[in-house]
CSV table of C-alpha atoms in Angstrom, one decimal:
chain,number,residue,atom,x,y,z
A,903,UNK,CA,-31.9,20.8,-12.3
A,904,UNK,CA,-28.9,18.7,-13.2
A,905,UNK,CA,-29.1,15.0,-12.5
A,906,UNK,CA,-27.2,13.5,-9.5
A,907,UNK,CA,-23.9,11.8,-10.5
A,908,UNK,CA,-23.8,8.0,-10.4
A,909,UNK,CA,-22.0,6.6,-7.4
A,910,UNK,CA,-20.3,3.3,-7.9
A,911,UNK,CA,-21.2,0.7,-5.2
A,912,UNK,CA,-18.7,-0.9,-2.8
A,913,UNK,CA,-18.4,-4.5,-3.8
A,914,UNK,CA,-17.5,-7.4,-1.5
A,915,UNK,CA,-14.8,-9.6,-3.3
A,916,UNK,CA,-16.8,-12.7,-2.2
A,917,UNK,CA,-19.5,-11.6,-4.6
A,918,UNK,CA,-17.1,-12.0,-7.4
A,919,UNK,CA,-14.5,-14.5,-6.5
A,920,UNK,CA,-14.9,-18.0,-5.0
A,921,UNK,CA,-14.1,-18.2,-1.2
A,922,UNK,CA,-11.4,-20.8,-1.6
A,923,UNK,CA,-9.3,-19.4,-4.4
A,924,UNK,CA,-6.3,-18.8,-2.1
A,925,UNK,CA,-6.7,-22.0,-0.1
A,926,UNK,CA,-3.3,-23.2,1.1
A,927,UNK,CA,-1.6,-20.0,0.1
A,928,UNK,CA,0.5,-17.7,2.4
A,929,UNK,CA,0.6,-13.9,2.4
A,930,UNK,CA,3.5,-11.9,3.8
A,931,UNK,CA,2.5,-8.3,4.3
A,932,UNK,CA,4.6,-5.3,5.5
A,933,UNK,CA,2.6,-2.5,7.0
A,934,UNK,CA,-0.2,-5.0,7.6
A,935,UNK,CA,-1.1,-3.7,11.1
A,936,UNK,CA,-3.5,-1.0,9.9
A,937,UNK,CA,-5.2,0.8,7.0
A,938,UNK,CA,-5.0,-0.2,3.4
A,939,UNK,CA,-2.6,-3.1,4.0
A,940,UNK,CA,-4.7,-4.5,6.8
A,941,UNK,CA,-7.7,-4.4,4.5
A,942,UNK,CA,-5.8,-6.2,1.7
A,943,UNK,CA,-4.7,-8.8,4.1
A,944,UNK,CA,-8.2,-9.5,5.4
A,945,UNK,CA,-9.6,-9.8,1.9
A,946,UNK,CA,-6.9,-12.3,0.8
A,947,UNK,CA,-7.5,-14.3,4.1
A,948,UNK,CA,-11.2,-14.3,3.4
A,949,UNK,CA,-10.5,-16.2,0.3
A,950,UNK,CA,-8.5,-18.9,2.1
A,951,UNK,CA,-4.9,-17.7,2.7
A,952,UNK,CA,-3.0,-17.6,5.9
A,953,UNK,CA,-1.0,-14.5,6.6
A,954,UNK,CA,2.0,-12.9,8.4
A,955,UNK,CA,1.7,-9.2,9.1
A,956,UNK,CA,4.8,-7.1,9.8
A,957,UNK,CA,5.3,-3.7,11.5
A,958,UNK,CA,7.3,-2.0,14.2
A,959,UNK,CA,4.6,-2.0,16.9
A,960,UNK,CA,4.2,-5.5,18.2
A,961,UNK,CA,1.2,-4.7,20.4
A,962,UNK,CA,-0.8,-3.4,17.5
A,963,UNK,CA,0.3,-6.2,15.2
A,964,UNK,CA,-0.7,-8.8,17.8
A,965,UNK,CA,-4.2,-7.3,18.2
A,966,UNK,CA,-4.7,-7.0,14.5
A,967,UNK,CA,-3.5,-10.6,13.9
A,968,UNK,CA,-6.0,-11.8,16.5
A,969,UNK,CA,-8.9,-9.8,14.9
A,970,UNK,CA,-8.0,-10.9,11.4
A,971,UNK,CA,-7.9,-14.6,12.4
A,972,UNK,CA,-11.3,-14.3,14.2
A,973,UNK,CA,-12.8,-12.5,11.2
A,974,UNK,CA,-11.7,-14.9,8.5
A,975,UNK,CA,-11.2,-18.3,10.2
A,976,UNK,CA,-7.7,-18.4,8.9
A,977,UNK,CA,-4.4,-18.0,10.7
A,978,UNK,CA,-2.6,-14.7,10.9
A,979,UNK,CA,0.5,-14.2,13.0
A,980,UNK,CA,2.4,-11.0,13.8
A,981,UNK,CA,6.1,-10.5,13.1
A,982,UNK,CA,7.8,-7.4,14.5
A,983,UNK,CA,10.1,-5.9,11.9
A,984,UNK,CA,11.5,-2.7,10.5
A,985,UNK,CA,11.8,-2.8,6.7
A,986,UNK,CA,14.9,-0.6,6.9
A,987,UNK,CA,16.7,-3.4,8.8
A,988,UNK,CA,17.2,-6.5,6.5
A,989,UNK,CA,17.9,-8.8,9.4
A,990,UNK,CA,14.4,-8.2,11.0
A,991,UNK,CA,12.8,-9.0,7.6
A,992,UNK,CA,15.0,-12.2,7.3
A,993,UNK,CA,13.9,-13.2,10.8
A,994,UNK,CA,10.2,-12.6,9.8
A,995,UNK,CA,10.6,-14.7,6.7
A,996,UNK,CA,12.2,-17.5,8.8
A,997,UNK,CA,9.2,-17.3,11.2
A,998,UNK,CA,6.8,-17.6,8.3
A,999,UNK,CA,8.6,-20.6,6.7
A,1000,UNK,CA,8.7,-22.3,10.1
A,1001,UNK,CA,5.0,-21.8,10.6
A,1002,UNK,CA,3.6,-22.3,7.1
A,1003,UNK,CA,6.4,-23.7,4.9
A,1004,UNK,CA,5.9,-21.2,2.1
A,1005,UNK,CA,5.4,-17.7,0.9
A,1006,UNK,CA,3.1,-17.2,-2.1
A,1007,UNK,CA,2.1,-13.6,-2.0
A,1008,UNK,CA,4.0,-10.5,-0.8
A,1009,UNK,CA,2.5,-7.1,-0.2
A,1010,UNK,CA,5.2,-4.4,0.2
A,1011,UNK,CA,3.1,-1.8,2.0
A,1012,UNK,CA,5.3,-0.2,4.7
A,1013,UNK,CA,5.3,3.6,4.1
A,1014,UNK,CA,5.8,7.0,5.7
A,1015,UNK,CA,4.5,10.4,4.7
A,1016,UNK,CA,3.9,14.0,5.9
A,1017,UNK,CA,3.4,17.4,4.3
A,1018,UNK,CA,6.5,19.6,3.8
A,1019,UNK,CA,7.9,21.9,1.1
A,1020,UNK,CA,11.4,21.2,-0.1
A,1021,UNK,CA,12.6,24.4,1.5
A,1022,UNK,CA,11.4,23.1,4.9
A,1023,UNK,CA,12.3,19.4,4.4
A,1024,UNK,CA,15.5,18.2,6.1
A,1025,UNK,CA,17.8,15.8,4.4
A,1026,UNK,CA,17.1,13.3,7.2
A,1027,UNK,CA,13.4,13.5,6.7
A,1028,UNK,CA,13.7,13.0,2.9
A,1029,UNK,CA,16.1,10.1,3.5
A,1030,UNK,CA,13.8,8.5,6.0
A,1031,UNK,CA,10.8,8.3,3.6
A,1032,UNK,CA,13.0,6.8,0.9
A,1033,UNK,CA,14.4,4.3,3.4
A,1034,UNK,CA,11.0,3.2,4.4
A,1035,UNK,CA,9.3,3.1,1.0
A,1036,UNK,CA,11.9,2.4,-1.5
A,1037,UNK,CA,14.7,0.7,0.4
A,1038,UNK,CA,12.1,-1.1,2.5
A,1039,UNK,CA,10.5,-2.5,-0.7
A,1040,UNK,CA,13.9,-3.6,-1.9
A,1041,UNK,CA,14.8,-5.2,1.4
A,1042,UNK,CA,11.4,-7.0,1.4
A,1043,UNK,CA,11.9,-8.3,-2.1
A,1044,UNK,CA,15.4,-9.5,-1.2
A,1045,UNK,CA,14.2,-11.3,1.9
A,1046,UNK,CA,11.4,-13.1,0.2
A,1047,UNK,CA,12.3,-13.7,-3.4
A,1048,UNK,CA,13.6,-17.3,-3.1
A,1049,UNK,CA,10.4,-18.4,-1.5
A,1050,UNK,CA,8.2,-16.5,-3.9
A,1051,UNK,CA,10.1,-18.1,-6.8
A,1052,UNK,CA,9.6,-21.6,-5.3
A,1053,UNK,CA,5.9,-20.9,-5.0
A,1054,UNK,CA,5.6,-19.3,-8.5
A,1055,UNK,CA,4.0,-16.4,-6.5
A,1056,UNK,CA,3.3,-12.7,-6.8
A,1057,UNK,CA,4.2,-9.3,-5.4
A,1058,UNK,CA,2.0,-6.3,-4.9
A,1059,UNK,CA,3.7,-3.0,-4.1
A,1060,UNK,CA,1.7,-0.2,-2.7
A,1061,UNK,CA,2.5,3.1,-4.4
A,1062,UNK,CA,0.7,6.3,-5.0
A,1063,UNK,CA,-0.4,8.6,-7.9
A,1064,UNK,CA,1.4,11.7,-6.5
A,1065,UNK,CA,4.4,11.5,-8.8
A,1066,UNK,CA,2.4,11.4,-12.0
A,1067,UNK,CA,2.3,15.1,-11.7
A,1068,UNK,CA,4.2,17.6,-9.5
A,1069,UNK,CA,2.5,17.6,-6.1
A,1070,UNK,CA,3.4,20.5,-3.7
A,1071,UNK,CA,4.8,19.4,-0.4
A,1072,UNK,CA,5.3,15.8,-1.5
A,1073,UNK,CA,8.8,15.7,-3.0
A,1074,UNK,CA,9.9,13.0,-0.6
A,1075,UNK,CA,7.1,10.5,-1.1
A,1076,UNK,CA,6.9,11.3,-4.9
A,1077,UNK,CA,10.6,10.3,-5.3
A,1078,UNK,CA,10.1,7.3,-3.0
A,1079,UNK,CA,7.1,5.9,-4.8
A,1080,UNK,CA,8.6,6.5,-8.2
A,1081,UNK,CA,11.4,4.2,-7.0
A,1082,UNK,CA,8.9,1.6,-5.9
A,1083,UNK,CA,7.2,1.6,-9.3
A,1084,UNK,CA,10.6,1.1,-11.0
A,1085,UNK,CA,11.6,-1.7,-8.7
A,1086,UNK,CA,8.3,-3.5,-9.4
A,1087,UNK,CA,8.9,-3.3,-13.2
A,1088,UNK,CA,12.4,-4.8,-12.8
A,1089,UNK,CA,11.1,-7.6,-10.6
A,1090,UNK,CA,8.6,-8.4,-13.3
A,1091,UNK,CA,11.1,-8.8,-16.1
A,1092,UNK,CA,13.9,-10.4,-14.0
A,1093,UNK,CA,11.6,-12.8,-12.1
A,1094,UNK,CA,9.0,-13.5,-14.8
A,1095,UNK,CA,11.0,-16.4,-16.3
A,1096,UNK,CA,11.1,-17.9,-12.8
A,1097,UNK,CA,7.3,-17.7,-12.6
A,1098,UNK,CA,7.0,-14.6,-10.4
A,1099,UNK,CA,4.6,-11.7,-11.1
A,1100,UNK,CA,5.0,-8.2,-9.8
A,1101,UNK,CA,2.5,-5.3,-10.0
A,1102,UNK,CA,1.8,-2.0,-8.3
A,1103,UNK,CA,-1.4,-0.8,-6.8
A,1104,UNK,CA,-1.5,3.0,-6.6
A,1105,UNK,CA,-4.4,4.1,-4.4
A,1106,UNK,CA,-5.8,7.6,-4.7
A,1107,UNK,CA,-7.5,9.2,-1.7
A,1108,UNK,CA,-8.9,6.5,0.6
A,1109,UNK,CA,-11.2,7.5,3.3
A,1110,UNK,CA,-11.0,6.5,7.0
A,1111,UNK,CA,-7.2,5.8,6.9
A,1112,UNK,CA,-4.4,7.2,8.9
A,1113,UNK,CA,-2.7,8.4,5.8
A,1114,UNK,CA,-5.8,10.3,4.6
A,1115,UNK,CA,-6.4,11.8,8.0
A,1116,UNK,CA,-2.7,13.0,8.1
A,1117,UNK,CA,-2.6,14.4,4.6
A,1118,UNK,CA,-6.0,15.9,4.1
A,1119,UNK,CA,-6.7,19.5,4.5
A,1120,UNK,CA,-8.8,20.5,7.4
A,1121,UNK,CA,-12.6,20.5,6.8
A,1122,UNK,CA,-13.9,23.7,5.3
A,1123,UNK,CA,-10.4,24.7,4.0
A,1124,UNK,CA,-10.8,23.5,0.4
A,1125,UNK,CA,-13.2,22.6,-2.3
A,1126,UNK,CA,-14.5,19.1,-2.2
A,1127,UNK,CA,-12.5,16.9,-4.7
A,1128,UNK,CA,-14.2,15.5,-7.8
A,1129,UNK,CA,-14.4,11.8,-8.4
A,1130,UNK,CA,-15.6,10.4,-11.8
A,1131,UNK,CA,-16.7,7.3,-9.8
A,1132,UNK,CA,-18.9,9.5,-7.6
A,1133,UNK,CA,-17.2,9.0,-4.2
A,1134,UNK,CA,-13.9,8.8,-2.3
A,1135,UNK,CA,-12.2,5.5,-2.2
A,1136,UNK,CA,-12.7,2.9,0.5
A,1137,UNK,CA,-10.2,0.3,1.8
A,1138,UNK,CA,-12.3,-2.4,0.2
A,1139,UNK,CA,-11.7,-0.9,-3.2
A,1140,UNK,CA,-8.0,-1.5,-2.8
A,1141,UNK,CA,-8.5,-4.9,-1.2
A,1142,UNK,CA,-10.6,-6.0,-4.2
A,1143,UNK,CA,-7.8,-5.0,-6.6
A,1144,UNK,CA,-5.3,-7.0,-4.5
A,1145,UNK,CA,-7.6,-10.1,-4.6
A,1146,UNK,CA,-7.8,-9.8,-8.4
A,1147,UNK,CA,-4.0,-9.2,-8.9
A,1148,UNK,CA,-3.1,-12.2,-6.8
A,1149,UNK,CA,-5.7,-14.4,-8.4
A,1150,UNK,CA,-5.2,-16.7,-11.4
A,1151,UNK,CA,-7.5,-14.3,-13.3
A,1152,UNK,CA,-4.5,-11.9,-13.4
A,1153,UNK,CA,-2.0,-14.6,-14.5
A,1154,UNK,CA,-1.1,-12.6,-17.6
A,1155,UNK,CA,-0.7,-9.3,-15.8
A,1156,UNK,CA,2.7,-8.3,-14.6
A,1157,UNK,CA,4.9,-5.2,-14.5
A,1158,UNK,CA,1.8,-3.0,-14.4
A,1159,UNK,CA,0.7,-0.1,-12.3
A,1160,UNK,CA,-3.0,-0.1,-11.3
A,1161,UNK,CA,-4.3,3.2,-9.9
A,1162,UNK,CA,-7.3,2.6,-7.7
A,1163,UNK,CA,-8.7,6.1,-7.4
A,1164,UNK,CA,-12.1,6.3,-9.0
A,1165,UNK,CA,-10.6,8.4,-11.8
A,1166,UNK,CA,-9.5,11.1,-9.4
A,1167,UNK,CA,-6.1,11.6,-11.0
A,1168,UNK,CA,-7.6,12.8,-14.2
A,1169,UNK,CA,-9.2,15.7,-12.3
A,1170,UNK,CA,-6.7,16.3,-9.5
A,1171,UNK,CA,-5.4,19.8,-8.9
A,1172,UNK,CA,-3.3,21.1,-6.1
A,1173,UNK,CA,-4.8,20.4,-2.7
A,1174,UNK,CA,-3.5,23.7,-1.4
A,1175,UNK,CA,-3.9,27.2,-2.9
A,1176,UNK,CA,-1.4,27.5,-5.7
A,1177,UNK,CA,0.9,29.4,-6.1
A,1178,UNK,CA,0.2,31.0,-2.7
A,1179,UNK,CA,1.2,27.9,-0.8
A,1180,UNK,CA,4.6,27.6,-2.3
A,1181,UNK,CA,5.4,31.3,-2.2
A,1182,UNK,CA,4.4,31.6,1.4
A,1183,UNK,CA,4.1,28.1,3.1
A,1184,UNK,CA,3.4,29.7,6.5
A,1185,UNK,CA,0.2,31.2,5.1
A,1186,UNK,CA,-1.4,27.8,4.7
A,1187,UNK,CA,0.0,26.1,7.8
A,1188,UNK,CA,-3.3,26.4,9.5
A,1189,UNK,CA,-4.9,24.4,6.8
A,1190,UNK,CA,-2.7,21.3,7.2
A,1191,UNK,CA,-2.6,18.6,9.8
A,1192,UNK,CA,0.1,18.1,10.9
A,1193,UNK,CA,1.2,21.7,10.4
A,1194,UNK,CA,4.2,22.6,8.3
């Protein structure tokens, strides 16, 4: 009988980093109302930072901000904004400065995705994903850069690994995230002399998130994926990477892309039957939620 594979443990960042490493710092996070970005925000707050979370749904943001404040003992405030609209980001930055007087860390995490083949993808749908992910990242950088410069701060851009290889039904997000990666690299070289660092976290499949629920094939429709780390990713895995990249331990790390995927990308194949799925998309519609 073959031995069972080793499964890497989930680690609390507090077991590695001191609780006060971000004391007095302020985090500005787009997409912070849920999922991966909420998890990163909570982790940074647990190490002493206050935070502003941005999104389009004020009711969800308000509830999340309350929960994060209660969980961490720090201050988190909501700011309604659409990253496609620069003025709303500028207003959120103004609110942040009025409340806290500074912005040290920025997470550019607002994103949109769905499954669709190019043949069934409208120009408007393609444009919308680029506007949220790529243009939204650019708008966030523009709105915050003066304050991040003043604080000698740092950016983390949330990307993906989909564009490292061709991924069926993901042309829109692959193009968008490739643009995010490129923007981060330019920020690193342009703003490095001003004391600003910029890096990318590229999560692989992360369980119990809205994105994973939306993009995963239905249960029983595909072979379980293989992870060299022994398990699917957890939000805490991404959060720990964010704590490290914002910390002084990463002071010499900038312009880099950090996949957080347990080695999944090295073994990833198509998530849908290939080439059947691209030759006849309707034949796999029942496997996908939402449907094609």
